[in-house]
Amino acid sequence: MKIKTFLQKTYFRTFLLLTTVLICSMIPFVYFLSAEFAKYTMLEVRSNSQNEVNNLASKTEMILGNLKAYGLSMYADQNIQNWFFNTSKDPLVDHAALVAQSNFMSTEPLIQRSYLINLKQSLVVDSKVGIVRFESFADQGMLERVKSFRRQYLHFFDHPTDGSNCLALILPATPEKPSDFYLVLLIDKPQLSKLLFGQTISSEQDIRILDEDGLVLLGASNSALDEQLYQARREAQDSDFQVRLPHQTWFVNTAELTTENWSIYYSTEYHILTRHISSYQQKLITYTLLLLGIVSALFFWSSRRSLRSITFMSEKLKNKIAVANSASDAKPDIQWINDGIDMLLNNVEQLHASMRDQSDLVRSEFLAQWMLHGSPGTQSYEYIQTRTKLASCKVLFLAVLRIEAYTVFCERYDFPSRKLIKYAIRNISEEVIGAGSYAAEGLDMGGDHLILVIGGHESGELQLQRLLEEAHNQVARILRVDTTVAISNAYDFGANFRNVYDHIYELTMLRFLDGEKQIFLESDYEEFMAGYPSASEALETAEIIKAIRRGRAETAVVLLRQQMKHIHELPYRDCKLNLTYFTYDLLKNFNKSSVLHEISSIHQLLERYSTLSEFQAWLEDIVTTLASETEVPKSSNRKEEIVLEIKEYVDNHLQDAQLSIEQVADNFSFSVSYIRQLFKEIMNASLSEYILQERIERVKEKLVSSQLSVLEIADQCGFISKGHFFSAFKKFTNLTPKQYREIHGDSAISR
């Protein structure tokens, strides 16, 4: 009775049903998986073994061919030829032949011994003995073979000598008819076997080479296995077959050596091939049973817990949903749960809609579009005038806050932390400047700096400098982040702020000159450039910087030395001036490098070295290190963070028609090839494809959410030409922009 009552419980019946379905579906799947794995593994093993033996055959033919070519080269040596055709007993000729033979032997370790046989004069030059007559020659078997003319001279054969077997090769003057002069090479079998099989053979394999008669030429000899291999190979039609011995079964792959009429046999015991499969099948069955037990227990616990709580869930939902009438109150529990899920989904949709309407994201997009296009478009201008603090300002200033030692900053904080810190820098700067008579809008452009667009009613640069100095100090005190600040002159809304932005960012690099933590003005840059040497006198850094970015350290050092020759004869003042501007260009282009973050002042750096040679040596070391850093491999975490920063930089610069892989590489102080490789490795897509895809996605959003014309949207998303935009959009969506807007715009309105 108790058992029947227990079986009637919903959660237990559900548990039995789920467990039965699981067992009935998993056991056939596991059996099929095991069988397919065994089949696939055997196919892979056979394929790999055949590839191995084919490669071994190619390697063997190459080595034997090289030995033949080497023998022909040895035979053709002038000193050896002179000895063959010398009719008089000239000691110098004999000595020259011995030396030539010795030289050839020393450069080819596979040749154990060699003979120069002169049938006309009955003399032999033995590489181990010297010149001997036929009757004193130790290897009479080889002498008899040479005397009996055969057409297969340029083929290797097994030859016993000095109690050991060697491979021999006879090279006559004329292979098709008898000759009086022969070169014989005796090849060291152990050395040749080690060279051929040393990197391939293991304790689980047997590799041997048999000739056309089934005799072992290379490899260990086993008469029973040799005979079986030879007979099975003659009967088999394929290159792989099985050989059965009384207590062993071998799986054999073969390959032919066409030049020698030999066969390579690559044998593996069958139980070695199958033991890993059997082990995997046993583990699979064990883990499957364990998994079934765990999942069954989870089913039981989940069913009991969830089904017993249905009433509790429905009661809880009744308190959350307003009851309209008594009929609603009488709804079943499952209906209450359905109503609760519908309410939850509605809330999620409302939350999602509100997230898409984030004002900060819209603000950042319009400000970035303004900075990157140079002047605000109609929509951006309307947004700035109505939604930002700059609406009533008469003049605008552009400030750049660049984070010093950015590489160290990246190593200290992970990517989310860096985002938060830059967000805090923006807020602190906006609050400090907003406390005065100015309005400020901050913007994180990605990378090592932030932009502040500052609006005022008059061009009071002095007060603004004090506010920026206060913001700089507050950031250093609160966040412990050192920044360099540069501020532009006053401009109106019609100015090209793209050029101003590029110029002010470069202005922050003036800190390299003397290391002072001041606020840099445009007048500082004009004063700095006023002392720049003329084009004919200035040192050329462009090619050096290009070589560094390509990771070519030696080329960069050579170019540096060529440039340094130009200033050796200059007066001290001119020499110091040239070095100052040269070093400034170098530091400016690689300001994010960890090598340079400890250099606080170029002037102090020049004073540190007493001679030009010492400073040149320092420059060469820096150039070499910078070039090596362009391709420095990073840890996997750092690689992912760099890719996140690249994606952030791209997202912030999609409006920029000049955005390119070269620009991204320059921003991160890596070579173009490294940026491409890194992004492809992490994202499994090229950076150029990502940029294009993100631009298309932004176009799609604007087509649905705005009433701008198609060409205005294309311009705002960074497309240069109309043709490129339409072809790219068609490729990604199979629709024209107009068709996409008609289809998805209507669906967005209906929602």
XYZ file of C-alpha atoms in Angstrom, residues 145 150 156-160 165-167 189 193 197 206-231 233-234 255-257 260-265:
50
model
C 82.071 -8.434 -57.765
C 76.887 -6.005 -63.903
C 72.907 -0.403 -53.214
C 73.394 -3.973 -52.094
C 74.194 -5.814 -48.864
C 77.899 -6.540 -48.444
C 79.684 -8.196 -45.468
C 77.266 -5.933 -42.885
C 77.308 -2.703 -44.834
C 75.428 -1.271 -47.738
C 74.197 0.527 -41.614
C 69.329 3.242 -39.578
C 64.489 5.594 -37.984
C 58.957 -2.180 -35.852
C 60.456 -0.641 -38.976
C 62.598 -2.497 -41.484
C 63.591 -2.330 -45.125
C 63.601 -5.519 -47.229
C 64.966 -6.007 -50.713
C 63.167 -7.661 -53.607
C 64.130 -11.127 -52.273
C 62.789 -10.491 -48.765
C 66.194 -10.018 -47.123
C 66.508 -7.419 -44.375
C 68.686 -4.497 -45.401
C 67.947 -2.041 -42.580
C 66.245 -2.561 -39.228
C 66.141 -5.419 -36.749
C 65.899 -8.892 -38.228
C 63.278 -11.438 -37.169
C 63.210 -14.380 -39.549
C 59.617 -15.400 -38.744
C 58.269 -11.890 -39.094
C 60.463 -11.172 -42.131
C 59.110 -14.160 -44.017
C 55.510 -13.320 -43.097
C 55.954 -9.697 -44.105
C 57.449 -10.646 -47.450
C 54.761 -13.224 -48.252
C 53.211 -8.089 -49.147
C 53.291 -10.227 -52.285
C 55.883 1.877 -49.120
C 58.040 1.128 -52.145
C 61.475 2.584 -52.873
C 66.164 0.529 -55.365
C 63.227 -1.903 -55.690
C 63.098 -2.139 -51.885
C 60.105 -2.063 -49.548
C 59.681 -0.322 -46.188
C 57.575 -2.160 -43.623
